[in-house]
PDB file of C-alpha atoms in Angstrom:
ATOM      1  CA  MET F  21      84.136  61.532 129.043  1.00  0.00           C
ATOM      2  CA  SER F  22      85.079  58.452 131.408  1.00  0.00           C
ATOM      3  CA  THR F  23      88.752  57.226 131.206  1.00  0.00           C
ATOM      4  CA  PRO F  24      89.029  53.433 130.102  1.00  0.00           C
ATOM      5  CA  ALA F  25      89.862  50.802 132.729  1.00  0.00           C
ATOM      6  CA  SER F  26      92.915  49.567 132.872  1.00  0.00           C
ATOM      7  CA  PRO F  27      93.523  46.044 130.863  1.00  0.00           C
ATOM      8  CA  LEU F  28      93.195  43.028 133.211  1.00  0.00           C
ATOM      9  CA  HIS F  29      95.178  40.075 133.734  1.00  0.00           C
ATOM     10  CA  MET F  30      94.377  36.492 133.985  1.00  0.00           C
ATOM     11  CA  THR F  31      96.364  34.280 135.947  1.00  0.00           C
ATOM     12  CA  GLU F  32      95.563  30.483 136.725  1.00  0.00           C
ATOM     13  CA  LEU F  33      94.467  29.122 139.920  1.00  0.00           C
ATOM     14  CA  SER F  34      96.128  26.049 141.734  1.00  0.00           C
ATOM     15  CA  GLY F  35      93.585  23.687 143.083  1.00  0.00           C
ATOM     16  CA  GLY F  36      94.416  24.300 146.441  1.00  0.00           C
ATOM     17  CA  GLU F  37      94.034  28.931 146.085  1.00  0.00           C
ATOM     18  CA  ALA F  38      90.696  27.876 144.106  1.00  0.00           C
ATOM     19  CA  LEU F  39      89.330  26.348 146.615  1.00  0.00           C
ATOM     20  CA  TRP F  40      90.294  28.886 149.644  1.00  0.00           C
ATOM     21  CA  LEU F  41      88.358  31.534 147.809  1.00  0.00           C
ATOM     22  CA  LEU F  42      85.292  29.359 147.130  1.00  0.00           C
ATOM     23  CA  GLU F  43      85.603  28.616 151.120  1.00  0.00           C
ATOM     24  CA  GLY F  44      85.482  32.017 151.824  1.00  0.00           C
ATOM     25  CA  SER F  45      82.462  32.971 149.235  1.00  0.00           C
ATOM     26  CA  THR F  46      78.610  31.694 149.804  1.00  0.00           C
ATOM     27  CA  LEU F  47      76.834  32.508 146.472  1.00  0.00           C
ATOM     28  CA  GLY F  48      77.352  31.019 143.057  1.00  0.00           C
ATOM     29  CA  GLN F  49      75.276  29.741 139.851  1.00  0.00           C
ATOM     30  CA  LEU F  50      75.055  26.107 139.537  1.00  0.00           C
ATOM     31  CA  ALA F  51      74.590  25.396 135.277  1.00  0.00           C
ATOM     32  CA  TYR F  52      73.992  22.324 133.400  1.00  0.00           C
ATOM     33  CA  VAL F  53      72.327  21.199 130.120  1.00  0.00           C
ATOM     34  CA  GLN F  54      68.464  20.807 130.440  1.00  0.00           C
ATOM     35  CA  ARG F  55      66.616  20.500 126.989  1.00  0.00           C
ATOM     36  CA  GLU F  56      69.239  20.817 125.083  1.00  0.00           C
ATOM     37  CA  GLN F  57      69.868  24.424 126.584  1.00  0.00           C
ATOM     38  CA  ALA F  58      72.221  25.891 129.129  1.00  0.00           C
ATOM     39  CA  ALA F  59      70.614  26.528 132.427  1.00  0.00           C
ATOM     40  CA  ILE F  60      72.419  28.694 135.117  1.00  0.00           C
ATOM     41  CA  ARG F  61      70.445  28.729 138.792  1.00  0.00           C
ATOM     42  CA  PRO F  62      71.281  31.235 141.176  1.00  0.00           C
ATOM     43  CA  ALA F  63      72.898  28.988 144.679  1.00  0.00           C
ATOM     44  CA  ARG F  64      74.013  29.271 147.851  1.00  0.00           C
ATOM     45  CA  HIS F  65      76.945  26.800 149.079  1.00  0.00           C
ATOM     46  CA  VAL F  66      78.568  25.510 151.988  1.00  0.00           C
ATOM     47  CA  TRP F  67      82.718  23.270 151.256  1.00  0.00           C
ATOM     48  CA  GLU F  68      82.404  20.287 153.489  1.00  0.00           C
ATOM     49  CA  TYR F  69      84.562  17.219 154.267  1.00  0.00           C
ATOM     50  CA  GLY F  70      85.713  16.942 150.122  1.00  0.00           C
ATOM     51  CA  ARG F  71      82.724  17.994 148.501  1.00  0.00           C
ATOM     52  CA  LEU F  72      80.460  20.807 147.688  1.00  0.00           C
ATOM     53  CA  VAL F  73      76.853  21.763 149.240  1.00  0.00           C
ATOM     54  CA  VAL F  74      74.818  23.818 146.941  1.00  0.00           C
ATOM     55  CA  ARG F  75      71.133  24.874 147.924  1.00  0.00           C
ATOM     56  CA  THR F  76      69.202  26.560 144.806  1.00  0.00           C
ATOM     57  CA  PRO F  77      65.908  26.993 143.427  1.00  0.00           C
ATOM     58  CA  VAL F  78      65.673  23.908 140.600  1.00  0.00           C
ATOM     59  CA  PRO F  79      63.428  21.033 140.724  1.00  0.00           C
ATOM     60  CA  ALA F  80      65.923  17.788 141.331  1.00  0.00           C
ATOM     61  CA  LYS F  81      64.554  16.026 138.706  1.00  0.00           C
ATOM     62  CA  ALA F  82      66.019  18.548 136.773  1.00  0.00           C
ATOM     63  CA  VAL F  83      69.271  18.164 137.088  1.00  0.00           C
ATOM     64  CA  PRO F  84      71.752  15.470 135.528  1.00  0.00           C
ATOM     65  CA  PRO F  85      74.083  13.391 136.999  1.00  0.00           C
ATOM     66  CA  THR F  86      77.130  15.907 136.231  1.00  0.00           C
ATOM     67  CA  ALA F  87      76.559  19.975 136.722  1.00  0.00           C
ATOM     68  CA  THR F  88      79.618  22.729 137.020  1.00  0.00           C
ATOM     69  CA  TYR F  89      78.631  25.837 139.724  1.00  0.00           C
ATOM     70  CA  VAL F  90      80.720  28.782 139.846  1.00  0.00           C
ATOM     71  CA  ALA F  91      81.419  31.260 142.440  1.00  0.00           C
ATOM     72  CA  ASP F  92      82.864  34.458 141.476  1.00  0.00           C
ATOM     73  CA  GLU F  93      83.591  37.935 143.098  1.00  0.00           C
ATOM     74  CA  ILE F  94      84.187  40.767 140.495  1.00  0.00           C
ATOM     75  CA  ASP F  95      84.602  44.337 141.499  1.00  0.00           C
ATOM     76  CA  PRO F  96      82.473  46.025 139.009  1.00  0.00           C
ATOM     77  CA  LYS F  97      84.297  49.230 138.742  1.00  0.00           C
ATOM     78  CA  THR F  98      87.583  47.708 138.189  1.00  0.00           C
ATOM     79  CA  GLY F  99      86.734  44.471 136.639  1.00  0.00           C
ATOM     80  CA  ALA F 100      89.106  42.614 139.284  1.00  0.00           C
ATOM     81  CA  GLY F 101      88.719  39.510 141.209  1.00  0.00           C
ATOM     82  CA  TRP F 102      88.429  35.881 141.078  1.00  0.00           C
ATOM     83  CA  THR F 103      86.070  33.276 139.348  1.00  0.00           C
ATOM     84  CA  VAL F 104      85.975  29.201 140.319  1.00  0.00           C
ATOM     85  CA  ASN F 105      84.674  26.440 138.463  1.00  0.00           C
ATOM     86  CA  LEU F 106      83.814  22.871 139.831  1.00  0.00           C
ATOM     87  CA  THR F 107      82.671  20.272 137.757  1.00  0.00           C
ATOM     88  CA  GLY F 108      80.981  16.564 138.770  1.00  0.00           C
ATOM     89  CA  PRO F 109      78.841  14.731 139.726  1.00  0.00           C
ATOM     90  CA  VAL F 110      75.840  15.438 141.455  1.00  0.00           C
ATOM     91  CA  ASP F 111      73.581  14.177 143.632  1.00  0.00           C
ATOM     92  CA  VAL F 112      70.387  15.147 145.959  1.00  0.00           C
ATOM     93  CA  VAL F 113      70.730  15.274 149.672  1.00  0.00           C
ATOM     94  CA  CYS F 114      67.916  13.295 150.330  1.00  0.00           C
ATOM     95  CA  GLU F 115      68.463  11.967 154.493  1.00  0.00           C
ATOM     96  CA  PRO F 116      66.088  13.823 156.506  1.00  0.00           C
ATOM     97  CA  HIS F 117      68.951  14.789 159.270  1.00  0.00           C
ATOM     98  CA  GLU F 118      71.315  15.688 156.616  1.00  0.00           C
ATOM     99  CA  ALA F 119      68.911  18.012 154.434  1.00  0.00           C
ATOM    100  CA  ALA F 120      67.656  19.958 158.194  1.00  0.00           C
ATOM    101  CA  HIS F 121      71.197  21.024 158.436  1.00  0.00           C
ATOM    102  CA  TYR F 122      72.393  22.406 154.836  1.00  0.00           C
ATOM    103  CA  ARG F 123      68.674  24.746 155.094  1.00  0.00           C
ATOM    104  CA  ARG F 124      69.439  26.055 158.112  1.00  0.00           C
ATOM    105  CA  ALA F 125      72.910  26.790 157.131  1.00  0.00           C
ATOM    106  CA  LEU F 126      72.470  27.553 153.935  1.00  0.00           C
ATOM    107  CA  ALA F 127      69.188  30.940 153.530  1.00  0.00           C
ATOM    108  CA  GLY F 128      67.002  29.840 150.164  1.00  0.00           C
ATOM    109  CA  TRP F 129      65.023  31.526 147.493  1.00  0.00           C
ATOM    110  CA  VAL F 130      61.829  29.075 147.679  1.00  0.00           C
ATOM    111  CA  HIS F 131      60.733  26.572 149.303  1.00  0.00           C
ATOM    112  CA  GLY F 132      58.822  23.520 148.268  1.00  0.00           C
ATOM    113  CA  PRO F 133      59.776  21.263 145.668  1.00  0.00           C
ATOM    114  CA  HIS F 134      61.530  23.929 143.887  1.00  0.00           C
ATOM    115  CA  ASP F 135      64.149  23.979 146.471  1.00  0.00           C
ATOM    116  CA  THR F 136      67.008  20.941 146.261  1.00  0.00           C
ATOM    117  CA  LEU F 137      70.191  20.211 148.387  1.00  0.00           C
ATOM    118  CA  LEU F 138      72.937  18.879 145.825  1.00  0.00           C
ATOM    119  CA  ARG F 139      75.829  17.263 146.979  1.00  0.00           C
ATOM    120  CA  LEU F 140      78.701  18.072 143.594  1.00  0.00           C
ATOM    121  CA  ARG F 141      82.058  15.619 143.775  1.00  0.00           C
ATOM    122  CA  PRO F 142      84.134  17.863 141.836  1.00  0.00           C
ATOM    123  CA  GLN F 143      86.425  16.068 139.065  1.00  0.00           C
ATOM    124  CA  THR F 144      87.526  19.449 137.894  1.00  0.00           C
ATOM    125  CA  ILE F 145      88.406  22.332 139.514  1.00  0.00           C
ATOM    126  CA  THR F 146      89.243  25.548 137.621  1.00  0.00           C
ATOM    127  CA  GLY F 147      90.103  29.557 138.653  1.00  0.00           C
ATOM    128  CA  PHE F 148      91.717  32.421 137.895  1.00  0.00           C
ATOM    129  CA  ARG F 149      92.618  35.440 139.025  1.00  0.00           C
ATOM    130  CA  LEU F 150      91.474  38.925 137.542  1.00  0.00           C
ATOM    131  CA  THR F 151      94.136  41.707 138.407  1.00  0.00           C
ATOM    132  CA  GLY F 152      95.137  44.981 137.240  1.00  0.00           C
ATOM    133  CA  THR F 153      98.489  44.895 134.798  1.00  0.00           C
ATOM    134  CA  GLU F 154     100.686  47.155 137.530  1.00  0.00           C
ATOM    135  CA  ALA F 155      99.546  44.880 139.572  1.00  0.00           C
TER     136      ALA F 155
END
């Protein structure tokens, strides 16, 4: 018989702490609405110059003008960790030298029309830390 996990406590992060955690990670999910349904795609990211650059396997035409990016690190055994959400306008990285730089910096899953680089300028940044009640 397994022992139930200890209860977790959820604490809201400051914007600065949320960005600090985001900068230390590289994987997340891009979330947006497509045909009135939520679309969630795996993505890799880098935070530079006050914006998030995301590489994701989605056609550029499918991404609406605003999207949400979610990054988290949660321990599967304890449930402790953190989650960060950024929402804001997105645009496709089209400039060839800039795109080449980010393609080198961010590994992709696919190549071709479903390999898109996006810039997200966050208007909303939220985050939470999940800790055991004894912490």
